[in-house]
Short mmCIF file of C-alpha atoms in Angstrom, two decimals:
data_model
loop_
_atom_site.label_atom_id
_atom_site.label_comp_id
_atom_site.label_asym_id
_atom_site.label_seq_id
_atom_site.Cartn_x
_atom_site.Cartn_y
_atom_site.Cartn_z
CA UNK A 290 -11.34 9.00 -20.24
CA UNK A 291 -10.61 12.17 -22.21
CA UNK A 292 -6.78 10.94 -22.96
CA UNK A 293 -8.42 7.66 -24.56
CA UNK A 294 -10.87 9.87 -26.49
CA UNK A 295 -8.06 11.96 -27.82
CA UNK A 296 -7.09 9.08 -29.90
CA UNK A 297 -7.94 9.66 -33.68
CA UNK A 298 -6.74 13.20 -33.74
CA UNK A 299 -9.28 14.47 -31.12
CA UNK A 300 -7.21 17.38 -30.11
CA UNK A 301 -10.02 18.83 -27.96
CA UNK A 302 -10.17 15.68 -25.97
CA UNK A 303 -6.54 15.65 -25.42
CA UNK A 304 -6.26 19.47 -24.33
CA UNK A 305 -9.20 18.73 -21.96
CA UNK A 306 -7.39 15.73 -20.31
CA UNK A 307 -4.33 17.85 -19.70
CA UNK A 308 -6.38 20.83 -18.20
CA UNK A 309 -8.28 18.29 -15.82
CA UNK A 310 -5.16 16.64 -14.96
CA UNK A 311 -3.60 19.92 -13.74
CA UNK A 312 -6.97 20.16 -11.39
CA UNK A 313 -6.22 16.89 -10.39
CA UNK A 314 -2.54 17.49 -9.49
CA UNK A 315 -3.73 20.63 -7.31
CA UNK A 316 -6.49 18.70 -5.19
CA UNK A 317 -4.62 15.43 -4.45
CA UNK A 318 -1.01 14.37 -4.15
CA UNK A 319 -1.56 10.88 -5.04
CA UNK A 320 -2.78 12.08 -8.70
CA UNK A 321 0.77 13.04 -9.67
CA UNK A 322 1.16 9.27 -10.76
CA UNK A 323 -1.42 9.64 -13.40
CA UNK A 324 1.70 10.53 -15.99
CA UNK A 325 3.42 7.18 -15.12
CA UNK A 326 -0.30 5.35 -15.36
CA UNK A 327 -0.45 6.60 -19.04
CA UNK A 328 3.00 5.63 -19.83
CA UNK A 329 1.92 2.20 -18.44
CA UNK A 330 -1.16 2.11 -20.46
CA UNK A 331 0.80 2.82 -23.65
CA UNK A 332 3.65 0.27 -22.80
CA UNK A 333 1.30 -2.62 -22.16
CA UNK A 334 -1.93 -2.05 -24.58
CA UNK A 335 -0.38 -0.44 -27.86
CA UNK A 336 2.47 -2.76 -28.46
CA UNK A 337 -0.09 -5.58 -29.24
CA UNK A 338 -3.19 -3.65 -30.30
CA UNK A 339 -5.11 -5.76 -27.91
CA UNK A 340 -6.61 -2.84 -26.01
CA UNK A 341 -10.22 -3.29 -25.07
CA UNK A 342 -10.18 0.89 -24.34
CA UNK A 343 -9.03 1.65 -27.79
CA UNK A 344 -11.54 1.60 -30.88
CA UNK A 345 -8.78 1.68 -33.43
CA UNK A 346 -6.54 -1.04 -32.05
CA UNK A 347 -7.80 -3.27 -34.89
CA UNK A 348 -6.32 -0.85 -37.40
CA UNK A 349 -2.66 -1.20 -35.96
CA UNK A 350 -0.40 -2.84 -38.61
CA UNK A 351 1.46 -5.80 -37.72
CA UNK A 352 4.71 -3.73 -38.19
CA UNK A 353 3.30 -1.35 -35.56
CA UNK A 354 2.83 -4.19 -33.33
CA UNK A 355 6.28 -5.78 -34.10
CA UNK A 356 8.13 -2.41 -33.00
CA UNK A 357 7.00 -2.91 -29.48
CA UNK A 358 6.53 -6.48 -28.54
CA UNK A 359 8.01 -6.58 -25.30
CA UNK A 360 8.96 -4.09 -22.63
CA UNK A 361 12.63 -3.76 -23.19
CA UNK A 362 12.26 -3.82 -26.96
CA UNK A 363 9.99 -1.00 -27.80
CA UNK A 364 11.21 0.86 -30.81
CA UNK A 365 12.26 4.32 -31.19
CA UNK A 366 9.19 5.61 -33.04
CA UNK A 367 7.04 3.96 -30.32
CA UNK A 368 8.91 5.53 -27.31
CA UNK A 369 8.95 8.94 -28.96
CA UNK A 370 5.48 9.05 -29.45
CA UNK A 371 4.96 8.18 -25.71
CA UNK A 372 7.20 10.67 -24.83
CA UNK A 373 5.40 13.32 -26.65
CA UNK A 374 1.92 12.37 -25.50
CA UNK A 375 3.02 12.07 -21.95
CA UNK A 376 5.52 14.90 -21.87
CA UNK A 377 2.89 17.61 -20.78
CA UNK A 378 1.61 15.74 -18.02
CA UNK A 379 5.13 15.28 -16.52
CA UNK A 380 5.76 18.88 -17.06
CA UNK A 381 2.82 20.07 -15.37
CA UNK A 382 3.18 17.75 -12.50
CA UNK A 383 6.58 18.92 -11.89
CA UNK A 384 5.63 22.58 -12.20
CA UNK A 385 2.61 22.19 -9.74
CA UNK A 386 5.10 19.98 -7.30
CA UNK A 387 7.53 22.78 -7.41
CA UNK A 388 5.04 25.58 -6.74
CA UNK A 389 4.11 23.48 -3.74
CA UNK A 390 7.44 22.73 -2.39
CA UNK A 391 9.44 26.08 -3.05
CA UNK A 392 6.60 28.73 -3.41
CA UNK A 393 4.07 27.58 -1.06
CA UNK A 394 6.10 25.87 1.03
CA UNK A 395 4.02 22.68 1.45
CA UNK A 396 6.13 19.98 2.21
CA UNK A 397 6.33 17.18 4.98
CA UNK A 398 9.52 17.08 7.00
CA UNK A 399 9.92 13.53 7.99
CA UNK A 400 12.48 10.87 8.40
CA UNK A 401 12.51 7.16 7.67
CA UNK A 402 11.57 4.79 10.66
CA UNK A 403 14.17 4.69 13.34
CA UNK A 404 16.66 6.72 10.39
CA UNK A 405 16.78 3.33 9.06
CA UNK A 406 15.95 2.67 5.39
CA UNK A 407 16.22 -1.15 6.06
CA UNK A 408 13.64 -1.47 8.83
CA UNK A 409 11.31 0.90 6.83
CA UNK A 410 11.16 -1.30 3.83
CA UNK A 411 10.72 -4.40 6.11
CA UNK A 412 7.50 -2.36 7.44
CA UNK A 413 6.52 -1.60 4.22
CA UNK A 414 6.15 -5.08 3.22
CA UNK A 415 3.97 -5.59 6.20
CA UNK A 416 1.92 -2.80 5.18
CA UNK A 417 1.65 -4.12 1.54
CA UNK A 418 0.45 -7.36 2.70
CA UNK A 419 -2.39 -5.32 4.69
CA UNK A 420 -3.24 -3.35 1.84
CA UNK A 421 -3.83 -6.57 -0.24
CA UNK A 422 -5.96 -7.89 2.76
CA UNK A 423 -7.99 -4.42 2.84
CA UNK A 424 -8.74 -4.63 -0.64
CA UNK A 425 -10.15 -8.18 -0.62
CA UNK A 426 -11.50 -7.93 2.89
CA UNK A 427 -12.42 -4.45 3.76
CA UNK A 428 -13.25 -4.88 7.20
CA UNK A 429 -12.37 -3.21 10.54
CA UNK A 430 -11.37 -0.24 8.79
CA UNK A 431 -9.73 2.51 10.80
CA UNK A 432 -7.77 5.87 10.28
CA UNK A 433 -5.19 4.73 13.07
CA UNK A 434 -4.29 1.21 12.54
CA UNK A 435 -1.55 -0.56 14.71
CA UNK A 436 1.32 -1.79 12.70
CA UNK A 437 3.23 -3.42 15.39
CA UNK A 438 3.24 -3.28 19.48
CA UNK A 439 3.29 0.56 20.19
CA UNK A 440 3.54 1.49 16.45
CA UNK A 441 0.58 3.22 14.92
CA UNK A 442 0.44 4.47 11.39
CA UNK A 443 0.95 8.15 12.66
CA UNK A 444 4.72 8.51 13.50
CA UNK A 445 5.42 10.62 16.72
CA UNK A 446 7.56 10.78 19.82
CA UNK A 447 5.25 8.05 21.01
CA UNK A 448 6.24 5.50 18.45
CA UNK A 449 8.01 2.49 19.92
CA UNK A 450 10.92 2.27 17.83
CA UNK A 451 12.48 -0.63 19.87
CA UNK A 452 9.55 -2.62 18.18
CA UNK A 453 10.27 -1.79 14.95
CA UNK A 454 14.06 -2.76 15.35
CA UNK A 455 12.74 -6.42 16.22
CA UNK A 456 11.00 -6.66 12.77
CA UNK A 457 12.88 -9.03 10.69
CA UNK A 458 12.62 -10.41 6.97
CA UNK A 459 11.62 -13.61 8.81
CA UNK A 460 8.79 -12.05 10.48
CA UNK A 461 5.64 -14.21 8.57
CA UNK A 462 3.60 -11.14 7.70
CA UNK A 463 6.98 -9.32 6.33
CA UNK A 464 8.01 -12.23 4.33
CA UNK A 465 3.98 -12.76 3.05
CA UNK A 466 4.32 -9.25 1.68
CA UNK A 467 7.50 -9.47 0.22
CA UNK A 468 6.35 -12.55 -1.62
CA UNK A 469 3.22 -11.31 -2.72
CA UNK A 470 5.42 -8.23 -4.17
CA UNK A 471 7.54 -10.75 -5.94
CA UNK A 472 4.43 -12.76 -7.39
CA UNK A 473 2.61 -9.61 -8.59
CA UNK A 474 5.74 -8.49 -10.61
CA UNK A 475 6.17 -12.26 -11.86
CA UNK A 476 2.54 -11.85 -12.83
CA UNK A 477 3.26 -8.78 -14.60
CA UNK A 478 6.05 -10.49 -16.90
CA UNK A 479 4.09 -13.54 -17.35
CA UNK A 480 0.74 -12.20 -18.33
CA UNK A 481 2.35 -9.08 -20.58
CA UNK A 482 1.84 -10.56 -24.06
CA UNK A 483 -1.11 -13.10 -23.60
CA UNK A 484 -3.33 -11.42 -20.92
CA UNK A 485 -2.01 -7.41 -20.99
CA UNK A 486 -5.23 -6.44 -18.93
CA UNK A 487 -3.49 -8.52 -15.96
CA UNK A 488 -0.26 -6.87 -16.30
CA UNK A 489 -2.04 -3.63 -16.58
CA UNK A 490 -4.38 -3.94 -13.36
CA UNK A 491 -1.34 -5.30 -11.38
CA UNK A 492 0.99 -2.43 -12.44
CA UNK A 493 -1.69 0.09 -11.92
CA UNK A 494 -2.11 -1.29 -8.18
CA UNK A 495 1.64 -0.90 -7.85
CA UNK A 496 2.17 2.40 -9.28
CA UNK A 497 -0.81 3.88 -7.34
CA UNK A 498 0.97 2.98 -4.05
CA UNK A 499 4.34 4.06 -5.24
CA UNK A 500 4.30 7.56 -3.77
CA UNK A 501 3.18 6.34 -0.32
CA UNK A 502 5.49 3.17 0.08
CA UNK A 503 8.18 5.16 2.07
CA UNK A 504 10.81 5.25 -0.60
CA UNK A 505 10.88 8.79 0.30
CA UNK A 506 10.29 9.69 3.93
CA UNK A 507 6.78 10.46 4.64
CA UNK A 508 4.49 11.33 7.93
CA UNK A 509 2.71 8.08 8.09
CA UNK A 510 3.24 4.57 7.83
CA UNK A 511 0.21 4.06 5.74
CA UNK A 512 -3.52 5.17 5.30
CA UNK A 513 -6.45 3.25 4.12
CA UNK A 514 -7.68 6.19 2.04
CA UNK A 515 -4.14 5.60 -0.26
CA UNK A 516 -6.11 2.26 -1.44
CA UNK A 517 -8.59 4.67 -3.45
CA UNK A 518 -6.86 4.96 -6.76
CA UNK A 519 -5.28 1.15 -6.48
CA UNK A 520 -8.83 -0.12 -5.99
CA UNK A 521 -9.70 0.82 -9.37
CA UNK A 522 -7.38 -1.63 -10.77
CA UNK A 523 -8.45 -4.15 -8.58
CA UNK A 524 -12.43 -3.57 -9.39
CA UNK A 525 -11.14 -3.82 -13.28
CA UNK A 526 -9.36 -7.31 -12.61
CA UNK A 527 -12.27 -8.88 -10.77
CA UNK A 528 -14.68 -7.87 -13.75
CA UNK A 529 -12.30 -9.23 -16.40
CA UNK A 530 -11.98 -12.65 -14.25
CA UNK A 531 -15.80 -12.73 -13.82
CA UNK A 532 -16.13 -12.20 -17.27
CA UNK A 533 -13.81 -14.93 -18.15
CA UNK A 534 -15.53 -17.29 -16.11
CA UNK A 535 -18.85 -16.49 -17.56
CA UNK A 536 -17.44 -17.18 -20.93
CA UNK A 537 -16.25 -20.51 -19.96
CA UNK A 538 -19.33 -21.60 -18.24
CA UNK A 539 -21.30 -20.68 -21.26
CA UNK A 540 -19.11 -22.52 -23.39
CA UNK A 541 -19.27 -25.70 -21.40
CA UNK A 542 -23.01 -25.18 -21.44
CA UNK A 543 -22.96 -25.36 -25.42
CA UNK A 544 -20.76 -28.25 -25.59
CA UNK A 545 -23.15 -30.06 -23.47
CA UNK A 546 -25.92 -29.81 -25.69
#
């Protein structure tokens, strides 16, 4: 909020945003993705001037818009501006992370499932599908969900590794999870210019789950609380769709008169 308020030379809002970001880093590990979310916002909305969150969007010149029409074609001035504005967030997140791991010794010694990265990613495709299902139908919530026979979210010496070895890409839930991820990436590219809000919401969702996607070893396979930040993107996307439907119905009613 204060980062958005800092537009238009409101330096006080920017400083407050950075200070509050530090408090967030100190309170919850998932907030370390905040700098990436800010970069994603800048990349998605600033290139077109279509941001609904930016009061000064209409003042962006055509030359400025053309300097960053696509993800891979952002001009150097735009990239420089994004780098300068987000650098304090990345530096402070790095400092807090360094202090947690090397000074306070707060770290988690973990391994990939069955010490196999490929098996771990197959399981995470299934988990990805579970996350999507829970967002849409938040039923039967539990802190220790069963992922496979003999495999629950907490990894310990009771975990049935043989059950994990039997998981393949042809498993229905694994395949659906992989297809859902591919579909989301396609929607990001497809809607980037025409419907940037859709790209932003999907990107927010994926970035929010990035730290807990077992890319690096972690102690649990999944936790429903990891969806908290990602759910904001889902709520925003649902609101956008409902507004569009309401506008479509209103236009139909006007034409029928």
